[in-house]
Amino acid sequence: FDQIIAPPYQNSCCESIPNFRFINVDRHWKDQYISLRGAYKGMLSVNDAIGVRPWNEDNAKLKNLDPISYFVKLRMSIDKIKQRQQNDKNTLWIDFEDLVNNRDETANTIFSFLGLKFEDWTPNIHFHPSISKTRTKKWMDKKWQSIELDKELQEIAVRLNYEI
């Protein structure tokens, strides 16, 4: 499940299927910010159009936020739910970067969590780490490096108490 959309729906799913297993994938916050900073208003408009409120958010208020404030609010929600689910036996959080850079080790963790045999896995059918690597460490890419982005990332780190 994607870190932004799926986690808020877990409680509803658990009520219907108590033994359901959830695997939530989180991305490094810097890459996540780069992806969302220019797209969040459109994303909220789509949510409005289809009546989706995964975080019980007020999209009208969120649309008025600047990208940094919106992202800080979103990351606070993600971090809060991750913390709450830390010891949940039906939930596994993995980092996208681990899945890409340490695929076999991370896949083994996932298979173990699901009670499946890692040896039965045939890699490279649905997930190709070589393609996904382009989605990691984007903030280090010259395309994204700028004084403005550095200042934005610094402000986010301070507001969320993250290491820069």
PDB file of C-alpha atoms in Angstrom:
ATOM      1  CA  PHE A   1       0.000   0.000   0.000  1.00  0.00           C
ATOM      2  CA  ASP A   2       1.125   3.500  -0.713  1.00  0.00           C
ATOM      3  CA  GLN A   3       2.032   5.485   2.383  1.00  0.00           C
ATOM      4  CA  ILE A   4      -0.320   8.353   1.610  1.00  0.00           C
ATOM      5  CA  ILE A   5      -3.547   6.628   0.695  1.00  0.00           C
ATOM      6  CA  ALA A   6      -3.867   3.224   2.313  1.00  0.00           C
ATOM      7  CA  PRO A   7      -2.951   3.474   6.023  1.00  0.00           C
ATOM      8  CA  PRO A   8      -6.015   5.490   7.057  1.00  0.00           C
ATOM      9  CA  TYR A   9      -8.282   2.763   5.679  1.00  0.00           C
ATOM     10  CA  GLN A  10      -6.726  -0.051   7.709  1.00  0.00           C
ATOM     11  CA  ASN A  11      -9.118   0.174  10.627  1.00  0.00           C
ATOM     12  CA  SER A  12     -12.113  -0.220   8.324  1.00  0.00           C
ATOM     13  CA  CYS A  13     -10.501  -3.206   6.604  1.00  0.00           C
ATOM     14  CA  CYS A  14      -9.642  -4.855   9.919  1.00  0.00           C
ATOM     15  CA  GLU A  15     -13.273  -4.663  10.998  1.00  0.00           C
ATOM     16  CA  SER A  16     -14.261  -6.677   7.905  1.00  0.00           C
ATOM     17  CA  ILE A  17     -11.250  -8.975   7.643  1.00  0.00           C
ATOM     18  CA  PRO A  18      -9.532  -9.207  11.065  1.00  0.00           C
ATOM     19  CA  ASN A  19      -6.581 -11.324   9.863  1.00  0.00           C
ATOM     20  CA  PHE A  20      -5.787  -9.135   6.865  1.00  0.00           C
ATOM     21  CA  ARG A  21      -2.092  -8.242   6.521  1.00  0.00           C
ATOM     22  CA  PHE A  22      -0.981  -4.766   5.517  1.00  0.00           C
ATOM     23  CA  ILE A  23       2.302  -3.798   3.950  1.00  0.00           C
ATOM     24  CA  ASN A  24       2.743  -0.047   3.808  1.00  0.00           C
ATOM     25  CA  VAL A  25       5.573   1.441   1.799  1.00  0.00           C
ATOM     26  CA  ASP A  26       7.058   4.757   2.840  1.00  0.00           C
ATOM     27  CA  ARG A  27       9.416   6.879   0.772  1.00  0.00           C
ATOM     28  CA  HIS A  28      12.182   9.115   1.961  1.00  0.00           C
ATOM     29  CA  TRP A  29      10.521  12.377   2.915  1.00  0.00           C
ATOM     30  CA  LYS A  30      12.704  14.479   0.603  1.00  0.00           C
ATOM     31  CA  ASP A  31      11.718  12.468  -2.474  1.00  0.00           C
ATOM     32  CA  GLN A  32       8.129  12.496  -1.335  1.00  0.00           C
ATOM     33  CA  TYR A  33       8.177  16.281  -0.990  1.00  0.00           C
ATOM     34  CA  ILE A  34       9.658  16.781  -4.445  1.00  0.00           C
ATOM     35  CA  SER A  35       6.889  14.624  -5.920  1.00  0.00           C
ATOM     36  CA  LEU A  36       4.094  16.382  -4.023  1.00  0.00           C
ATOM     37  CA  ARG A  37       5.172  20.013  -3.908  1.00  0.00           C
ATOM     38  CA  GLY A  38       3.700  20.884  -7.286  1.00  0.00           C
ATOM     39  CA  ALA A  39       0.999  18.226  -7.453  1.00  0.00           C
ATOM     40  CA  TYR A  40      -0.860  18.360  -4.154  1.00  0.00           C
ATOM     41  CA  LYS A  41      -3.541  20.854  -5.239  1.00  0.00           C
ATOM     42  CA  GLY A  42      -4.421  18.703  -8.240  1.00  0.00           C
ATOM     43  CA  MET A  43      -4.418  15.618  -6.028  1.00  0.00           C
ATOM     44  CA  LEU A  44      -6.817  17.327  -3.611  1.00  0.00           C
ATOM     45  CA  SER A  45      -9.067  18.376  -6.508  1.00  0.00           C
ATOM     46  CA  VAL A  46      -9.286  14.762  -7.661  1.00  0.00           C
ATOM     47  CA  ASN A  47     -10.087  13.692  -4.095  1.00  0.00           C
ATOM     48  CA  ASP A  48     -12.867  16.313  -4.000  1.00  0.00           C
ATOM     49  CA  ALA A  49     -14.268  15.150  -7.321  1.00  0.00           C
ATOM     50  CA  ILE A  50     -14.505  11.514  -6.247  1.00  0.00           C
ATOM     51  CA  GLY A  51     -15.347  12.227  -2.604  1.00  0.00           C
ATOM     52  CA  VAL A  52     -12.230  10.678  -1.075  1.00  0.00           C
ATOM     53  CA  ARG A  53     -10.898  11.868   2.275  1.00  0.00           C
ATOM     54  CA  PRO A  54      -8.288   9.281   3.365  1.00  0.00           C
ATOM     55  CA  TRP A  55      -7.083  11.367   6.296  1.00  0.00           C
ATOM     56  CA  ASN A  56     -10.511  12.917   7.045  1.00  0.00           C
ATOM     57  CA  GLU A  57      -9.022  16.082   5.688  1.00  0.00           C
ATOM     58  CA  ASP A  58     -10.780  19.277   4.733  1.00  0.00           C
ATOM     59  CA  ASN A  59      -9.513  19.631   1.179  1.00  0.00           C
ATOM     60  CA  ALA A  60     -10.729  23.224   0.899  1.00  0.00           C
ATOM     61  CA  LYS A  61      -8.471  24.228   3.808  1.00  0.00           C
ATOM     62  CA  LEU A  62      -5.557  22.133   2.566  1.00  0.00           C
ATOM     63  CA  LYS A  63      -5.700  23.739  -0.894  1.00  0.00           C
ATOM     64  CA  ASN A  64      -4.998  27.090   0.752  1.00  0.00           C
ATOM     65  CA  LEU A  65      -1.799  25.841   2.366  1.00  0.00           C
ATOM     66  CA  ASP A  66       1.589  26.468   0.852  1.00  0.00           C
ATOM     67  CA  PRO A  67       3.434  23.300  -0.270  1.00  0.00           C
ATOM     68  CA  ILE A  68       5.615  23.165   2.841  1.00  0.00           C
ATOM     69  CA  SER A  69       2.728  23.497   5.294  1.00  0.00           C
ATOM     70  CA  TYR A  70       0.691  20.939   3.372  1.00  0.00           C
ATOM     71  CA  PHE A  71       3.581  18.488   3.339  1.00  0.00           C
ATOM     72  CA  VAL A  72       4.361  18.985   7.035  1.00  0.00           C
ATOM     73  CA  LYS A  73       0.718  18.293   7.891  1.00  0.00           C
ATOM     74  CA  LEU A  74       0.725  15.161   5.718  1.00  0.00           C
ATOM     75  CA  ARG A  75       4.022  13.824   7.091  1.00  0.00           C
ATOM     76  CA  MET A  76       2.836  14.421  10.646  1.00  0.00           C
ATOM     77  CA  SER A  77      -0.179  12.236   9.897  1.00  0.00           C
ATOM     78  CA  ILE A  78       1.967   9.534   8.294  1.00  0.00           C
ATOM     79  CA  ASP A  79       4.477   9.555  11.152  1.00  0.00           C
ATOM     80  CA  LYS A  80       1.678   9.385  13.717  1.00  0.00           C
ATOM     81  CA  ILE A  81       0.035   6.361  12.107  1.00  0.00           C
ATOM     82  CA  LYS A  82       3.424   4.640  11.615  1.00  0.00           C
ATOM     83  CA  GLN A  83       4.163   5.104  15.305  1.00  0.00           C
ATOM     84  CA  ARG A  84       0.738   3.783  16.279  1.00  0.00           C
ATOM     85  CA  GLN A  85       1.154   0.717  14.037  1.00  0.00           C
ATOM     86  CA  GLN A  86       4.741  -0.015  15.082  1.00  0.00           C
ATOM     87  CA  ASN A  87       3.821  -3.101  17.124  1.00  0.00           C
ATOM     88  CA  ASP A  88       0.770  -4.130  15.100  1.00  0.00           C
ATOM     89  CA  LYS A  89       1.196  -7.800  14.172  1.00  0.00           C
ATOM     90  CA  ASN A  90      -0.863  -7.312  10.995  1.00  0.00           C
ATOM     91  CA  THR A  91       1.098  -4.335   9.686  1.00  0.00           C
ATOM     92  CA  LEU A  92       4.555  -4.093   8.161  1.00  0.00           C
ATOM     93  CA  TRP A  93       6.068  -0.766   7.161  1.00  0.00           C
ATOM     94  CA  ILE A  94       8.951  -0.888   4.721  1.00  0.00           C
ATOM     95  CA  ASP A  95      10.976   1.841   3.099  1.00  0.00           C
ATOM     96  CA  PHE A  96      10.743   2.155  -0.658  1.00  0.00           C
ATOM     97  CA  GLU A  97      14.494   2.704  -0.752  1.00  0.00           C
ATOM     98  CA  ASP A  98      15.078  -0.615   1.024  1.00  0.00           C
ATOM     99  CA  LEU A  99      12.809  -2.355  -1.434  1.00  0.00           C
ATOM    100  CA  VAL A 100      14.790  -0.883  -4.330  1.00  0.00           C
ATOM    101  CA  ASN A 101      18.319  -1.111  -2.958  1.00  0.00           C
ATOM    102  CA  ASN A 102      18.039  -4.259  -0.816  1.00  0.00           C
ATOM    103  CA  ARG A 103      15.343  -6.060  -2.737  1.00  0.00           C
ATOM    104  CA  ASP A 104      16.075  -9.640  -1.720  1.00  0.00           C
ATOM    105  CA  GLU A 105      16.511  -8.878   1.974  1.00  0.00           C
ATOM    106  CA  THR A 106      13.365  -6.728   2.022  1.00  0.00           C
ATOM    107  CA  ALA A 107      11.416  -9.282  -0.017  1.00  0.00           C
ATOM    108  CA  ASN A 108      12.479 -11.966   2.454  1.00  0.00           C
ATOM    109  CA  THR A 109      11.092  -9.813   5.297  1.00  0.00           C
ATOM    110  CA  ILE A 110       7.830  -9.384   3.390  1.00  0.00           C
ATOM    111  CA  PHE A 111       7.515 -13.102   2.608  1.00  0.00           C
ATOM    112  CA  SER A 112       8.193 -13.979   6.242  1.00  0.00           C
ATOM    113  CA  PHE A 113       5.562 -11.445   7.370  1.00  0.00           C
ATOM    114  CA  LEU A 114       3.033 -13.011   4.998  1.00  0.00           C
ATOM    115  CA  GLY A 115       3.955 -16.568   5.973  1.00  0.00           C
ATOM    116  CA  LEU A 116       5.155 -17.389   2.454  1.00  0.00           C
ATOM    117  CA  LYS A 117       8.312 -19.133   1.281  1.00  0.00           C
ATOM    118  CA  PHE A 118      10.877 -16.730  -0.117  1.00  0.00           C
ATOM    119  CA  GLU A 119      12.270 -19.582  -2.239  1.00  0.00           C
ATOM    120  CA  ASP A 120       8.977 -19.739  -4.180  1.00  0.00           C
ATOM    121  CA  TRP A 121       9.362 -16.151  -5.382  1.00  0.00           C
ATOM    122  CA  THR A 122      10.135 -15.414  -9.015  1.00  0.00           C
ATOM    123  CA  PRO A 123      11.708 -11.932  -9.095  1.00  0.00           C
ATOM    124  CA  ASN A 124      11.338  -9.282 -11.808  1.00  0.00           C
ATOM    125  CA  ILE A 125       7.783 -10.093 -12.803  1.00  0.00           C
ATOM    126  CA  HIS A 126       5.990  -7.092 -11.282  1.00  0.00           C
ATOM    127  CA  PHE A 127       8.731  -5.052  -9.673  1.00  0.00           C
ATOM    128  CA  HIS A 128      11.938  -3.931 -11.339  1.00  0.00           C
ATOM    129  CA  PRO A 129      14.366  -2.203  -8.954  1.00  0.00           C
ATOM    130  CA  SER A 130      16.482  -0.855 -11.802  1.00  0.00           C
ATOM    131  CA  ILE A 131      13.512   1.210 -13.003  1.00  0.00           C
ATOM    132  CA  SER A 132      12.480   2.249  -9.499  1.00  0.00           C
ATOM    133  CA  LYS A 133      15.964   3.517  -8.649  1.00  0.00           C
ATOM    134  CA  THR A 134      15.158   6.611 -10.689  1.00  0.00           C
ATOM    135  CA  ARG A 135      12.557   7.447  -8.008  1.00  0.00           C
ATOM    136  CA  THR A 136      15.090   7.466  -5.171  1.00  0.00           C
ATOM    137  CA  LYS A 137      17.421  10.231  -4.023  1.00  0.00           C
ATOM    138  CA  LYS A 138      15.818  12.686  -6.424  1.00  0.00           C
ATOM    139  CA  TRP A 139      16.801  15.579  -4.167  1.00  0.00           C
ATOM    140  CA  MET A 140      20.439  14.796  -5.012  1.00  0.00           C
ATOM    141  CA  ASP A 141      19.827  15.056  -8.750  1.00  0.00           C
ATOM    142  CA  LYS A 142      21.157  18.266 -10.310  1.00  0.00           C
ATOM    143  CA  LYS A 143      17.739  18.748 -11.888  1.00  0.00           C
ATOM    144  CA  TRP A 144      16.254  19.347  -8.445  1.00  0.00           C
ATOM    145  CA  GLN A 145      19.127  21.085  -6.696  1.00  0.00           C
ATOM    146  CA  SER A 146      18.475  24.712  -6.007  1.00  0.00           C
ATOM    147  CA  ILE A 147      18.846  27.152  -3.162  1.00  0.00           C
ATOM    148  CA  GLU A 148      15.050  27.399  -3.004  1.00  0.00           C
ATOM    149  CA  LEU A 149      14.578  23.631  -2.627  1.00  0.00           C
ATOM    150  CA  ASP A 150      17.401  23.443  -0.071  1.00  0.00           C
ATOM    151  CA  LYS A 151      15.647  26.121   2.003  1.00  0.00           C
ATOM    152  CA  GLU A 152      12.307  24.308   1.694  1.00  0.00           C
ATOM    153  CA  LEU A 153      13.825  20.982   2.779  1.00  0.00           C
ATOM    154  CA  GLN A 154      15.584  22.694   5.678  1.00  0.00           C
ATOM    155  CA  GLU A 155      12.311  24.278   6.833  1.00  0.00           C
ATOM    156  CA  ILE A 156      10.495  20.943   6.618  1.00  0.00           C
ATOM    157  CA  ALA A 157      13.263  19.194   8.556  1.00  0.00           C
ATOM    158  CA  VAL A 158      13.064  21.789  11.317  1.00  0.00           C
ATOM    159  CA  ARG A 159       9.270  21.703  11.506  1.00  0.00           C
ATOM    160  CA  LEU A 160       9.176  17.890  11.614  1.00  0.00           C
ATOM    161  CA  ASN A 161      12.309  17.501  13.710  1.00  0.00           C
ATOM    162  CA  TYR A 162      13.925  15.410  10.955  1.00  0.00           C
ATOM    163  CA  GLU A 163      17.613  15.160  10.264  1.00  0.00           C
ATOM    164  CA  ILE A 164      18.646  16.954   7.100  1.00  0.00           C
TER     165      ILE A 164
END
